[in-house]
Amino acid sequence: MAQKTLETMFIEELRDLYSAERQIVRALPKLAKAASAEELRQAMETHLEETRGQVERLDKVFEALDTNSRSRGKKCEAMEGMLAEAGELLDLGLSPEALDSALIAAAQKVEHYEIASYGSAIAWAKALGFDDVADLLAETLDEEKNADQVLNKASTRINNSAASQIKAA
């Protein structure tokens, strides 16, 4: 069996990210609709628009690398699992406040996966001399980190609201 190179691994990671982003674009509208806190809904809708841009940015990355790898049907199993878990939250009969807290946790799992994946892809792009590609990927990494910060800010108020429902009961 032939050994794969770092460049092969890099392309595989990009294909994985492309699949992940496309899955997120499909899942976010339903999750945003389920959010009862306006700030959470708005954060999800804003990130949906960013994610659409991230898919377009990955298209540019594939063009810059002169590869059609995105068309080979790679599926990001990790993202599929995280989004399935997020979808299951909608069927648990949670109070609106508890559901919002759970949605934040699910969204942050997704963000942390993306932050780790884009960080690795950037390091590999730089090591391989693909500096322009690394710059494109860094734009997305910055957006993912910002989305995580927005969720962190929202979580304090939303989690406190969910906890106060328990205390009031």
Short mmCIF file of N, CA, C and O in Angstrom, two decimals, residues 68-137:
data_model
loop_
_atom_site.label_atom_id
_atom_site.label_comp_id
_atom_site.label_asym_id
_atom_site.label_seq_id
_atom_site.Cartn_x
_atom_site.Cartn_y
_atom_site.Cartn_z
N ASN A 68 -10.09 19.07 -8.31
CA ASN A 68 -11.54 18.94 -8.27
C ASN A 68 -11.95 18.02 -7.13
O ASN A 68 -12.98 17.37 -7.17
N SER A 69 -11.16 17.98 -6.08
CA SER A 69 -11.39 17.05 -4.98
C SER A 69 -12.76 17.22 -4.34
O SER A 69 -13.30 16.28 -3.79
N ARG A 70 -13.32 18.41 -4.39
CA ARG A 70 -14.60 18.63 -3.72
C ARG A 70 -15.73 17.85 -4.37
O ARG A 70 -16.77 17.65 -3.77
N SER A 71 -15.52 17.38 -5.59
CA SER A 71 -16.59 16.67 -6.29
C SER A 71 -16.53 15.16 -6.10
O SER A 71 -17.27 14.44 -6.74
N ARG A 72 -15.68 14.67 -5.25
CA ARG A 72 -15.50 13.22 -5.13
C ARG A 72 -16.35 12.56 -4.06
O ARG A 72 -16.15 11.40 -3.75
N GLY A 73 -17.28 13.29 -3.48
CA GLY A 73 -18.24 12.66 -2.59
C GLY A 73 -17.77 12.37 -1.19
O GLY A 73 -18.35 11.53 -0.52
N LYS A 74 -16.75 13.03 -0.73
CA LYS A 74 -16.29 12.84 0.66
C LYS A 74 -17.39 13.32 1.60
O LYS A 74 -18.01 14.34 1.39
N LYS A 75 -17.61 12.55 2.67
CA LYS A 75 -18.59 12.95 3.68
C LYS A 75 -17.88 13.11 5.01
O LYS A 75 -17.13 12.22 5.43
N CYS A 76 -18.12 14.22 5.67
CA CYS A 76 -17.56 14.45 7.00
C CYS A 76 -18.45 13.73 8.01
O CYS A 76 -19.52 14.23 8.37
N GLU A 77 -18.00 12.56 8.42
CA GLU A 77 -18.77 11.75 9.36
C GLU A 77 -18.90 12.44 10.72
O GLU A 77 -19.94 12.34 11.38
N ALA A 78 -17.85 13.13 11.15
CA ALA A 78 -17.89 13.80 12.45
C ALA A 78 -18.97 14.87 12.47
O ALA A 78 -19.76 14.96 13.43
N MET A 79 -19.04 15.67 11.42
CA MET A 79 -20.06 16.72 11.38
C MET A 79 -21.45 16.12 11.27
O MET A 79 -22.39 16.61 11.91
N GLU A 80 -21.57 15.07 10.50
CA GLU A 80 -22.86 14.41 10.39
C GLU A 80 -23.35 13.96 11.78
O GLU A 80 -24.51 14.16 12.13
N GLY A 81 -22.44 13.41 12.57
CA GLY A 81 -22.80 12.97 13.91
C GLY A 81 -23.16 14.13 14.83
O GLY A 81 -24.16 14.06 15.56
N MET A 82 -22.37 15.19 14.79
CA MET A 82 -22.66 16.34 15.66
C MET A 82 -23.99 16.99 15.29
O MET A 82 -24.77 17.38 16.18
N LEU A 83 -24.27 17.09 14.00
CA LEU A 83 -25.52 17.71 13.58
C LEU A 83 -26.72 16.80 13.86
O LEU A 83 -27.81 17.29 14.17
N ALA A 84 -26.52 15.49 13.79
CA ALA A 84 -27.59 14.56 14.16
C ALA A 84 -27.92 14.71 15.64
O ALA A 84 -29.10 14.75 16.03
N GLU A 85 -26.89 14.82 16.47
CA GLU A 85 -27.12 15.04 17.90
C GLU A 85 -27.85 16.35 18.14
O GLU A 85 -28.76 16.42 18.98
N ALA A 86 -27.46 17.39 17.42
CA ALA A 86 -28.14 18.68 17.57
C ALA A 86 -29.61 18.56 17.17
O ALA A 86 -30.49 19.09 17.85
N GLY A 87 -29.88 17.84 16.10
CA GLY A 87 -31.26 17.63 15.67
C GLY A 87 -32.08 16.86 16.68
O GLY A 87 -33.28 17.12 16.86
N GLU A 88 -31.45 15.92 17.37
CA GLU A 88 -32.16 15.13 18.38
C GLU A 88 -32.61 16.00 19.55
O GLU A 88 -33.61 15.68 20.20
N LEU A 89 -31.91 17.09 19.81
CA LEU A 89 -32.30 17.99 20.90
C LEU A 89 -33.72 18.53 20.70
O LEU A 89 -34.42 18.78 21.68
N LEU A 90 -34.10 18.68 19.45
CA LEU A 90 -35.40 19.27 19.13
C LEU A 90 -36.55 18.36 19.54
O LEU A 90 -37.68 18.82 19.69
N ASP A 91 -36.27 17.07 19.72
CA ASP A 91 -37.31 16.09 20.05
C ASP A 91 -37.33 15.69 21.52
O ASP A 91 -38.04 14.76 21.89
N LEU A 92 -36.56 16.37 22.36
CA LEU A 92 -36.46 15.98 23.77
C LEU A 92 -37.51 16.61 24.67
O LEU A 92 -37.58 16.30 25.85
N GLY A 93 -38.32 17.51 24.13
CA GLY A 93 -39.33 18.16 24.95
C GLY A 93 -38.76 19.12 25.97
O GLY A 93 -39.34 19.32 27.03
N LEU A 94 -37.64 19.73 25.64
CA LEU A 94 -37.00 20.68 26.54
C LEU A 94 -37.77 21.99 26.60
O LEU A 94 -38.40 22.39 25.62
N SER A 95 -37.68 22.66 27.75
CA SER A 95 -38.24 24.01 27.84
C SER A 95 -37.48 24.89 26.85
O SER A 95 -36.34 24.56 26.47
N PRO A 96 -38.06 25.99 26.41
CA PRO A 96 -37.36 26.87 25.47
C PRO A 96 -35.98 27.29 25.97
O PRO A 96 -35.01 27.32 25.21
N GLU A 97 -35.89 27.60 27.27
CA GLU A 97 -34.61 28.04 27.83
C GLU A 97 -33.58 26.91 27.82
O GLU A 97 -32.41 27.11 27.48
N ALA A 98 -34.02 25.71 28.20
CA ALA A 98 -33.11 24.56 28.21
C ALA A 98 -32.70 24.18 26.79
O ALA A 98 -31.53 23.84 26.54
N LEU A 99 -33.63 24.27 25.86
CA LEU A 99 -33.31 23.98 24.46
C LEU A 99 -32.27 24.96 23.95
O LEU A 99 -31.31 24.57 23.28
N ASP A 100 -32.45 26.24 24.25
CA ASP A 100 -31.46 27.23 23.81
C ASP A 100 -30.08 26.91 24.37
O ASP A 100 -29.07 27.00 23.66
N SER A 101 -30.01 26.54 25.65
CA SER A 101 -28.73 26.18 26.25
C SER A 101 -28.12 24.97 25.54
O SER A 101 -26.91 24.93 25.27
N ALA A 102 -28.95 23.98 25.25
CA ALA A 102 -28.47 22.78 24.56
C ALA A 102 -28.02 23.11 23.13
O ALA A 102 -27.02 22.56 22.65
N LEU A 103 -28.75 23.99 22.47
CA LEU A 103 -28.36 24.39 21.10
C LEU A 103 -27.01 25.11 21.11
O LEU A 103 -26.20 24.91 20.20
N ILE A 104 -26.78 25.93 22.13
CA ILE A 104 -25.49 26.60 22.23
C ILE A 104 -24.37 25.57 22.38
O ILE A 104 -23.33 25.65 21.72
N ALA A 105 -24.58 24.61 23.27
CA ALA A 105 -23.56 23.57 23.47
C ALA A 105 -23.30 22.82 22.17
O ALA A 105 -22.13 22.56 21.81
N ALA A 106 -24.35 22.47 21.45
CA ALA A 106 -24.19 21.76 20.18
C ALA A 106 -23.46 22.62 19.16
O ALA A 106 -22.57 22.13 18.44
N ALA A 107 -23.81 23.90 19.10
CA ALA A 107 -23.17 24.81 18.15
C ALA A 107 -21.69 24.98 18.49
O ALA A 107 -20.84 25.05 17.60
N GLN A 108 -21.38 25.03 19.78
CA GLN A 108 -19.97 25.19 20.16
C GLN A 108 -19.16 23.93 19.85
O GLN A 108 -17.99 24.03 19.49
N LYS A 109 -19.77 22.76 19.94
CA LYS A 109 -19.07 21.54 19.53
C LYS A 109 -18.67 21.65 18.06
O LYS A 109 -17.56 21.31 17.67
N VAL A 110 -19.62 22.13 17.25
CA VAL A 110 -19.36 22.30 15.83
C VAL A 110 -18.25 23.31 15.62
O VAL A 110 -17.31 23.08 14.84
N GLU A 111 -18.33 24.45 16.29
CA GLU A 111 -17.31 25.49 16.13
C GLU A 111 -15.93 24.98 16.53
O GLU A 111 -14.95 25.25 15.85
N HIS A 112 -15.85 24.25 17.63
CA HIS A 112 -14.55 23.77 18.09
C HIS A 112 -13.96 22.75 17.12
O HIS A 112 -12.74 22.75 16.89
N TYR A 113 -14.80 21.93 16.53
CA TYR A 113 -14.34 20.99 15.50
C TYR A 113 -13.77 21.77 14.32
O TYR A 113 -12.69 21.45 13.81
N GLU A 114 -14.50 22.79 13.90
CA GLU A 114 -14.05 23.58 12.75
C GLU A 114 -12.77 24.34 13.08
O GLU A 114 -11.87 24.43 12.24
N ILE A 115 -12.68 24.90 14.27
CA ILE A 115 -11.48 25.64 14.66
C ILE A 115 -10.26 24.71 14.61
O ILE A 115 -9.21 25.07 14.06
N ALA A 116 -10.39 23.52 15.15
CA ALA A 116 -9.28 22.56 15.12
C ALA A 116 -8.94 22.15 13.68
O ALA A 116 -7.76 22.09 13.31
N SER A 117 -9.96 21.91 12.88
CA SER A 117 -9.73 21.46 11.50
C SER A 117 -9.10 22.55 10.65
O SER A 117 -8.15 22.28 9.89
N TYR A 118 -9.61 23.76 10.75
CA TYR A 118 -9.03 24.85 9.97
C TYR A 118 -7.61 25.18 10.45
O TYR A 118 -6.73 25.49 9.64
N GLY A 119 -7.38 25.09 11.76
CA GLY A 119 -6.04 25.33 12.28
C GLY A 119 -5.04 24.35 11.69
O GLY A 119 -3.94 24.74 11.27
N SER A 120 -5.40 23.08 11.64
CA SER A 120 -4.53 22.06 11.04
C SER A 120 -4.33 22.32 9.55
O SER A 120 -3.20 22.23 9.04
N ALA A 121 -5.40 22.63 8.86
CA ALA A 121 -5.31 22.87 7.42
C ALA A 121 -4.41 24.06 7.12
O ALA A 121 -3.62 24.03 6.15
N ILE A 122 -4.49 25.10 7.92
CA ILE A 122 -3.62 26.26 7.72
C ILE A 122 -2.16 25.89 7.94
O ILE A 122 -1.28 26.26 7.14
N ALA A 123 -1.88 25.13 8.99
CA ALA A 123 -0.50 24.71 9.26
C ALA A 123 0.04 23.88 8.10
O ALA A 123 1.19 24.06 7.67
N TRP A 124 -0.78 22.98 7.58
CA TRP A 124 -0.35 22.15 6.47
C TRP A 124 -0.16 22.98 5.20
O TRP A 124 0.79 22.77 4.45
N ALA A 125 -1.07 23.93 4.95
CA ALA A 125 -0.93 24.78 3.77
C ALA A 125 0.38 25.56 3.82
O ALA A 125 1.11 25.66 2.83
N LYS A 126 0.70 26.10 4.99
CA LYS A 126 1.96 26.85 5.14
C LYS A 126 3.16 25.94 4.94
O LYS A 126 4.12 26.30 4.25
N ALA A 127 3.13 24.75 5.53
CA ALA A 127 4.24 23.81 5.39
C ALA A 127 4.45 23.40 3.94
O ALA A 127 5.59 23.19 3.51
N LEU A 128 3.36 23.34 3.18
CA LEU A 128 3.43 22.93 1.78
C LEU A 128 3.71 24.11 0.84
O LEU A 128 3.82 23.93 -0.37
N GLY A 129 3.79 25.32 1.39
CA GLY A 129 4.07 26.49 0.57
C GLY A 129 2.86 27.09 -0.11
O GLY A 129 3.00 27.89 -1.03
N PHE A 130 1.67 26.75 0.34
CA PHE A 130 0.44 27.29 -0.22
C PHE A 130 -0.01 28.50 0.60
O PHE A 130 -1.05 28.48 1.27
N ASP A 131 0.78 29.54 0.58
CA ASP A 131 0.53 30.69 1.44
C ASP A 131 -0.78 31.40 1.13
O ASP A 131 -1.49 31.84 2.04
N ASP A 132 -1.13 31.52 -0.16
CA ASP A 132 -2.40 32.17 -0.52
C ASP A 132 -3.59 31.35 0.00
O ASP A 132 -4.59 31.91 0.46
N VAL A 133 -3.47 30.05 -0.09
CA VAL A 133 -4.52 29.16 0.42
C VAL A 133 -4.61 29.29 1.94
O VAL A 133 -5.70 29.37 2.50
N ALA A 134 -3.47 29.35 2.60
CA ALA A 134 -3.46 29.52 4.05
C ALA A 134 -4.16 30.81 4.44
O ALA A 134 -4.91 30.84 5.43
N ASP A 135 -3.96 31.86 3.67
CA ASP A 135 -4.63 33.14 3.96
C ASP A 135 -6.15 33.02 3.83
O ASP A 135 -6.89 33.56 4.65
N LEU A 136 -6.61 32.32 2.80
CA LEU A 136 -8.06 32.12 2.63
C LEU A 136 -8.63 31.32 3.80
O LEU A 136 -9.69 31.65 4.34
N LEU A 137 -7.92 30.28 4.18
CA LEU A 137 -8.38 29.44 5.29
C LEU A 137 -8.36 30.21 6.61
O LEU A 137 -9.23 30.01 7.46
#
